[in-house]
Amino acid sequence: GGIVDIEFVVQCLQIQHGRSMPGVRHPNTLMSLGRLAKEGCLPADHAESLRSALHFLRTLEKILRRHDERARPRLPADPHALAALARAAGFGDVARFQVALDETMARTRGIFEIYLGKP
C-alpha cells in the first residue's frame, strides 16, 4: 500500500492503454494519474485517492530523509522518533498519525488489488 504500489498501478495502466491513448503516457506519476482519469482508464475517485496517498507518503519520505539521507525511509521504531515524525507530518499525536497511515496504505493496497490482483 505504498509509493511503489501507486507507481506500479500507474505504469501498468499506461502500458495497457498507452498505445491507443498516447496522452496517458507521461513520466510524472501525478500527471499520469490525472491523464488516466481524464481518459476514463481510472475512475476519478481512484485517481484522487492515489494522488492523495502519494502526496502523504512522499511527505513522510521527505521528513524521514531529512534525518537520514543514506537510509531507506522507514518508520522509526523508537517511540520518541515516531512522535517527532507524527508532529512533523502535522499530527498532534502518534495514534492519529498511525490511523491516517494505516488507512492510506489500506486504501492504496485495495486499489492496487482491483487492477493487479492480490500479490
Short mmCIF file of N, CA and C in Angstrom, two decimals:
data_model
loop_
_atom_site.label_atom_id
_atom_site.label_comp_id
_atom_site.label_asym_id
_atom_site.label_seq_id
_atom_site.Cartn_x
_atom_site.Cartn_y
_atom_site.Cartn_z
N GLY A 1 0.80 -1.20 0.00
CA GLY A 1 0.00 0.00 0.00
C GLY A 1 0.85 1.26 0.00
N GLY A 2 2.06 1.19 -0.54
CA GLY A 2 2.94 2.35 -0.51
C GLY A 2 3.16 2.98 -1.87
N ILE A 3 4.21 3.77 -1.94
CA ILE A 3 4.54 4.53 -3.16
C ILE A 3 4.77 3.60 -4.35
N VAL A 4 5.45 2.50 -4.12
CA VAL A 4 5.74 1.58 -5.22
C VAL A 4 4.45 1.01 -5.79
N ASP A 5 3.48 0.71 -4.94
CA ASP A 5 2.19 0.20 -5.43
C ASP A 5 1.50 1.23 -6.32
N ILE A 6 1.53 2.47 -5.91
CA ILE A 6 0.90 3.54 -6.70
C ILE A 6 1.58 3.65 -8.06
N GLU A 7 2.89 3.71 -8.05
CA GLU A 7 3.64 3.83 -9.30
C GLU A 7 3.41 2.62 -10.21
N PHE A 8 3.32 1.44 -9.61
CA PHE A 8 3.12 0.22 -10.40
C PHE A 8 1.75 0.22 -11.07
N VAL A 9 0.70 0.63 -10.33
CA VAL A 9 -0.64 0.71 -10.92
C VAL A 9 -0.62 1.68 -12.10
N VAL A 10 -0.04 2.84 -11.90
CA VAL A 10 0.00 3.85 -12.96
C VAL A 10 0.75 3.31 -14.18
N GLN A 11 1.90 2.71 -13.97
CA GLN A 11 2.70 2.21 -15.09
C GLN A 11 1.98 1.08 -15.83
N CYS A 12 1.31 0.20 -15.10
CA CYS A 12 0.58 -0.88 -15.75
C CYS A 12 -0.58 -0.34 -16.59
N LEU A 13 -1.29 0.65 -16.06
CA LEU A 13 -2.38 1.25 -16.83
C LEU A 13 -1.84 2.01 -18.05
N GLN A 14 -0.68 2.62 -17.91
CA GLN A 14 -0.07 3.30 -19.06
C GLN A 14 0.29 2.29 -20.14
N ILE A 15 0.82 1.16 -19.74
CA ILE A 15 1.17 0.12 -20.72
C ILE A 15 -0.10 -0.42 -21.38
N GLN A 16 -1.12 -0.65 -20.58
CA GLN A 16 -2.37 -1.21 -21.09
C GLN A 16 -3.07 -0.26 -22.07
N HIS A 17 -3.06 1.03 -21.79
CA HIS A 17 -3.84 1.98 -22.59
C HIS A 17 -2.99 2.93 -23.44
N GLY A 18 -1.69 2.92 -23.23
CA GLY A 18 -0.82 3.90 -23.87
C GLY A 18 -0.77 3.84 -25.38
N ARG A 19 -0.95 2.68 -25.94
CA ARG A 19 -0.86 2.58 -27.40
C ARG A 19 -2.05 3.28 -28.07
N SER A 20 -3.24 3.05 -27.54
CA SER A 20 -4.43 3.66 -28.15
C SER A 20 -4.70 5.07 -27.61
N MET A 21 -4.11 5.40 -26.45
CA MET A 21 -4.30 6.72 -25.85
C MET A 21 -2.95 7.29 -25.45
N PRO A 22 -2.19 7.82 -26.41
CA PRO A 22 -0.85 8.29 -26.10
C PRO A 22 -0.79 9.37 -25.03
N GLY A 23 -1.89 10.06 -24.81
CA GLY A 23 -1.92 11.11 -23.80
C GLY A 23 -1.72 10.61 -22.38
N VAL A 24 -1.93 9.32 -22.14
CA VAL A 24 -1.74 8.80 -20.77
C VAL A 24 -0.28 8.52 -20.46
N ARG A 25 0.54 8.57 -21.48
CA ARG A 25 1.97 8.30 -21.28
C ARG A 25 2.67 9.58 -20.82
N HIS A 26 3.13 9.55 -19.59
CA HIS A 26 3.86 10.69 -19.03
C HIS A 26 4.73 10.16 -17.90
N PRO A 27 5.97 10.65 -17.76
CA PRO A 27 6.85 10.11 -16.73
C PRO A 27 6.50 10.53 -15.30
N ASN A 28 5.70 11.59 -15.15
CA ASN A 28 5.35 12.07 -13.82
C ASN A 28 4.09 11.32 -13.33
N THR A 29 4.20 10.67 -12.19
CA THR A 29 3.11 9.85 -11.67
C THR A 29 1.86 10.68 -11.41
N LEU A 30 2.01 11.85 -10.79
CA LEU A 30 0.84 12.69 -10.51
C LEU A 30 0.14 13.14 -11.79
N MET A 31 0.92 13.56 -12.76
CA MET A 31 0.34 13.98 -14.05
C MET A 31 -0.35 12.79 -14.71
N SER A 32 0.27 11.64 -14.62
CA SER A 32 -0.30 10.44 -15.24
C SER A 32 -1.63 10.05 -14.61
N LEU A 33 -1.73 10.20 -13.29
CA LEU A 33 -3.00 9.89 -12.62
C LEU A 33 -4.12 10.75 -13.20
N GLY A 34 -3.86 12.03 -13.37
CA GLY A 34 -4.86 12.93 -13.95
C GLY A 34 -5.21 12.55 -15.37
N ARG A 35 -4.21 12.21 -16.14
CA ARG A 35 -4.45 11.85 -17.54
C ARG A 35 -5.22 10.53 -17.65
N LEU A 36 -4.87 9.56 -16.81
CA LEU A 36 -5.58 8.28 -16.82
C LEU A 36 -7.05 8.47 -16.44
N ALA A 37 -7.30 9.33 -15.48
CA ALA A 37 -8.68 9.61 -15.08
C ALA A 37 -9.43 10.34 -16.20
N LYS A 38 -8.78 11.32 -16.80
CA LYS A 38 -9.41 12.10 -17.86
C LYS A 38 -9.81 11.22 -19.05
N GLU A 39 -8.99 10.22 -19.34
CA GLU A 39 -9.26 9.32 -20.47
C GLU A 39 -10.20 8.17 -20.10
N GLY A 40 -10.59 8.10 -18.83
CA GLY A 40 -11.51 7.06 -18.40
C GLY A 40 -10.86 5.71 -18.11
N CYS A 41 -9.55 5.70 -17.99
CA CYS A 41 -8.83 4.46 -17.69
C CYS A 41 -8.82 4.16 -16.19
N LEU A 42 -9.10 5.16 -15.41
CA LEU A 42 -9.04 5.07 -13.95
C LEU A 42 -10.17 5.95 -13.41
N PRO A 43 -11.06 5.39 -12.59
CA PRO A 43 -12.13 6.23 -12.04
C PRO A 43 -11.55 7.42 -11.28
N ALA A 44 -12.24 8.53 -11.35
CA ALA A 44 -11.76 9.76 -10.72
C ALA A 44 -11.51 9.58 -9.22
N ASP A 45 -12.37 8.81 -8.54
CA ASP A 45 -12.16 8.63 -7.10
C ASP A 45 -10.92 7.80 -6.82
N HIS A 46 -10.59 6.84 -7.68
CA HIS A 46 -9.35 6.07 -7.51
C HIS A 46 -8.14 6.97 -7.77
N ALA A 47 -8.23 7.78 -8.81
CA ALA A 47 -7.12 8.69 -9.13
C ALA A 47 -6.88 9.67 -7.99
N GLU A 48 -7.95 10.22 -7.43
CA GLU A 48 -7.82 11.17 -6.33
C GLU A 48 -7.26 10.48 -5.08
N SER A 49 -7.72 9.29 -4.82
CA SER A 49 -7.23 8.55 -3.66
C SER A 49 -5.74 8.26 -3.79
N LEU A 50 -5.32 7.84 -4.97
CA LEU A 50 -3.91 7.56 -5.19
C LEU A 50 -3.08 8.85 -5.16
N ARG A 51 -3.62 9.92 -5.70
CA ARG A 51 -2.92 11.21 -5.66
C ARG A 51 -2.72 11.66 -4.22
N SER A 52 -3.76 11.58 -3.44
CA SER A 52 -3.70 11.97 -2.04
C SER A 52 -2.70 11.10 -1.27
N ALA A 53 -2.76 9.81 -1.51
CA ALA A 53 -1.84 8.87 -0.84
C ALA A 53 -0.40 9.17 -1.24
N LEU A 54 -0.17 9.42 -2.52
CA LEU A 54 1.19 9.70 -2.98
C LEU A 54 1.73 10.97 -2.32
N HIS A 55 0.90 11.98 -2.23
CA HIS A 55 1.32 13.23 -1.59
C HIS A 55 1.68 12.97 -0.11
N PHE A 56 0.82 12.29 0.61
CA PHE A 56 1.05 11.98 2.02
C PHE A 56 2.32 11.15 2.21
N LEU A 57 2.47 10.09 1.42
CA LEU A 57 3.63 9.20 1.59
C LEU A 57 4.93 9.87 1.17
N ARG A 58 4.89 10.70 0.13
CA ARG A 58 6.10 11.44 -0.28
C ARG A 58 6.50 12.45 0.79
N THR A 59 5.52 13.07 1.43
CA THR A 59 5.81 14.00 2.52
C THR A 59 6.52 13.26 3.65
N LEU A 60 6.02 12.10 4.02
CA LEU A 60 6.67 11.30 5.06
C LEU A 60 8.08 10.91 4.65
N GLU A 61 8.23 10.52 3.39
CA GLU A 61 9.55 10.13 2.88
C GLU A 61 10.54 11.29 3.00
N LYS A 62 10.10 12.49 2.66
CA LYS A 62 10.98 13.67 2.74
C LYS A 62 11.37 13.97 4.18
N ILE A 63 10.40 13.86 5.09
CA ILE A 63 10.70 14.10 6.50
C ILE A 63 11.72 13.09 7.00
N LEU A 64 11.53 11.83 6.66
CA LEU A 64 12.45 10.78 7.10
C LEU A 64 13.84 10.98 6.51
N ARG A 65 13.91 11.39 5.25
CA ARG A 65 15.21 11.60 4.59
C ARG A 65 15.97 12.79 5.18
N ARG A 66 15.25 13.76 5.71
CA ARG A 66 15.92 14.88 6.36
C ARG A 66 16.76 14.41 7.55
N HIS A 67 16.31 13.35 8.18
CA HIS A 67 17.01 12.84 9.36
C HIS A 67 18.11 11.85 9.01
N ASP A 68 17.96 11.17 7.89
CA ASP A 68 18.98 10.20 7.49
C ASP A 68 18.91 10.00 5.98
N GLU A 69 19.72 10.75 5.25
CA GLU A 69 19.69 10.71 3.79
C GLU A 69 20.22 9.39 3.22
N ARG A 70 21.01 8.67 3.98
CA ARG A 70 21.59 7.44 3.47
C ARG A 70 20.62 6.26 3.56
N ALA A 71 19.79 6.28 4.55
CA ALA A 71 18.93 5.13 4.81
C ALA A 71 17.68 5.14 3.94
N ARG A 72 17.18 3.95 3.69
CA ARG A 72 15.89 3.81 3.03
C ARG A 72 14.85 4.27 4.02
N PRO A 73 13.92 5.12 3.60
CA PRO A 73 12.95 5.64 4.57
C PRO A 73 12.11 4.53 5.21
N ARG A 74 12.14 4.50 6.52
CA ARG A 74 11.36 3.54 7.31
C ARG A 74 10.79 4.28 8.51
N LEU A 75 9.66 3.81 8.97
CA LEU A 75 9.12 4.40 10.19
C LEU A 75 10.06 4.07 11.34
N PRO A 76 10.33 5.04 12.17
CA PRO A 76 11.23 4.78 13.30
C PRO A 76 10.60 3.83 14.32
N ALA A 77 11.42 2.96 14.89
CA ALA A 77 10.96 2.05 15.94
C ALA A 77 10.90 2.76 17.29
N ASP A 78 11.76 3.73 17.46
CA ASP A 78 11.82 4.48 18.71
C ASP A 78 10.56 5.33 18.87
N PRO A 79 9.84 5.19 19.99
CA PRO A 79 8.60 5.94 20.19
C PRO A 79 8.77 7.46 20.13
N HIS A 80 9.90 7.97 20.61
CA HIS A 80 10.13 9.42 20.58
C HIS A 80 10.35 9.89 19.14
N ALA A 81 11.07 9.12 18.37
CA ALA A 81 11.30 9.47 16.97
C ALA A 81 10.00 9.37 16.17
N LEU A 82 9.18 8.38 16.48
CA LEU A 82 7.89 8.24 15.80
C LEU A 82 6.97 9.43 16.15
N ALA A 83 7.00 9.85 17.40
CA ALA A 83 6.21 11.02 17.81
C ALA A 83 6.70 12.28 17.08
N ALA A 84 8.00 12.41 16.92
CA ALA A 84 8.56 13.56 16.20
C ALA A 84 8.13 13.53 14.73
N LEU A 85 8.12 12.35 14.12
CA LEU A 85 7.67 12.22 12.74
C LEU A 85 6.20 12.61 12.64
N ALA A 86 5.39 12.13 13.56
CA ALA A 86 3.96 12.46 13.55
C ALA A 86 3.75 13.97 13.65
N ARG A 87 4.50 14.62 14.53
CA ARG A 87 4.39 16.08 14.67
C ARG A 87 4.85 16.78 13.40
N ALA A 88 5.95 16.34 12.84
CA ALA A 88 6.47 16.96 11.62
C ALA A 88 5.50 16.80 10.45
N ALA A 89 4.72 15.73 10.47
CA ALA A 89 3.74 15.48 9.41
C ALA A 89 2.41 16.18 9.68
N GLY A 90 2.33 16.91 10.81
CA GLY A 90 1.15 17.69 11.09
C GLY A 90 0.11 17.01 11.96
N PHE A 91 0.50 15.95 12.64
CA PHE A 91 -0.42 15.23 13.51
C PHE A 91 -0.09 15.55 14.97
N GLY A 92 -1.12 15.70 15.76
CA GLY A 92 -0.91 16.03 17.16
C GLY A 92 -0.39 14.88 17.98
N ASP A 93 -0.70 13.67 17.55
CA ASP A 93 -0.21 12.52 18.31
C ASP A 93 0.02 11.33 17.39
N VAL A 94 0.73 10.36 17.93
CA VAL A 94 1.12 9.18 17.14
C VAL A 94 -0.11 8.37 16.75
N ALA A 95 -1.09 8.27 17.61
CA ALA A 95 -2.27 7.46 17.31
C ALA A 95 -3.00 7.99 16.07
N ARG A 96 -3.21 9.30 15.99
CA ARG A 96 -3.87 9.88 14.81
C ARG A 96 -3.02 9.68 13.56
N PHE A 97 -1.72 9.84 13.70
CA PHE A 97 -0.81 9.61 12.57
C PHE A 97 -0.90 8.17 12.10
N GLN A 98 -0.86 7.23 13.03
CA GLN A 98 -0.88 5.81 12.68
C GLN A 98 -2.19 5.42 11.98
N VAL A 99 -3.31 5.98 12.46
CA VAL A 99 -4.60 5.72 11.81
C VAL A 99 -4.58 6.24 10.37
N ALA A 100 -4.09 7.46 10.18
CA ALA A 100 -4.03 8.05 8.84
C ALA A 100 -3.12 7.23 7.92
N LEU A 101 -2.00 6.79 8.44
CA LEU A 101 -1.07 5.99 7.63
C LEU A 101 -1.69 4.64 7.29
N ASP A 102 -2.27 3.97 8.27
CA ASP A 102 -2.89 2.67 8.02
C ASP A 102 -4.03 2.77 7.01
N GLU A 103 -4.86 3.80 7.14
CA GLU A 103 -5.97 3.99 6.20
C GLU A 103 -5.46 4.28 4.79
N THR A 104 -4.43 5.10 4.70
CA THR A 104 -3.85 5.43 3.40
C THR A 104 -3.29 4.19 2.73
N MET A 105 -2.55 3.40 3.48
CA MET A 105 -1.93 2.21 2.90
C MET A 105 -2.98 1.15 2.54
N ALA A 106 -4.01 1.00 3.36
CA ALA A 106 -5.06 0.03 3.06
C ALA A 106 -5.84 0.44 1.80
N ARG A 107 -6.15 1.72 1.69
CA ARG A 107 -6.87 2.22 0.52
C ARG A 107 -6.03 2.02 -0.74
N THR A 108 -4.76 2.34 -0.65
CA THR A 108 -3.86 2.18 -1.79
C THR A 108 -3.74 0.71 -2.18
N ARG A 109 -3.57 -0.16 -1.21
CA ARG A 109 -3.46 -1.60 -1.50
C ARG A 109 -4.76 -2.12 -2.11
N GLY A 110 -5.90 -1.62 -1.64
CA GLY A 110 -7.18 -2.04 -2.20
C GLY A 110 -7.30 -1.68 -3.68
N ILE A 111 -6.87 -0.47 -4.03
CA ILE A 111 -6.90 -0.06 -5.43
C ILE A 111 -5.92 -0.89 -6.24
N PHE A 112 -4.74 -1.12 -5.70
CA PHE A 112 -3.75 -1.97 -6.36
C PHE A 112 -4.37 -3.33 -6.70
N GLU A 113 -5.04 -3.92 -5.73
CA GLU A 113 -5.62 -5.26 -5.92
C GLU A 113 -6.76 -5.26 -6.94
N ILE A 114 -7.49 -4.16 -7.06
CA ILE A 114 -8.53 -4.06 -8.07
C ILE A 114 -7.94 -4.22 -9.47
N TYR A 115 -6.82 -3.56 -9.70
CA TYR A 115 -6.23 -3.55 -11.04
C TYR A 115 -5.24 -4.67 -11.30
N LEU A 116 -4.56 -5.12 -10.25
CA LEU A 116 -3.49 -6.09 -10.47
C LEU A 116 -3.66 -7.38 -9.68
N GLY A 117 -4.70 -7.51 -8.91
CA GLY A 117 -4.94 -8.72 -8.14
C GLY A 117 -4.08 -8.75 -6.89
N LYS A 118 -4.32 -9.76 -6.10
CA LYS A 118 -3.53 -9.92 -4.87
C LYS A 118 -2.17 -10.49 -5.24
N PRO A 119 -1.13 -9.92 -4.63
CA PRO A 119 0.23 -10.45 -4.93
C PRO A 119 0.41 -11.86 -4.44
#
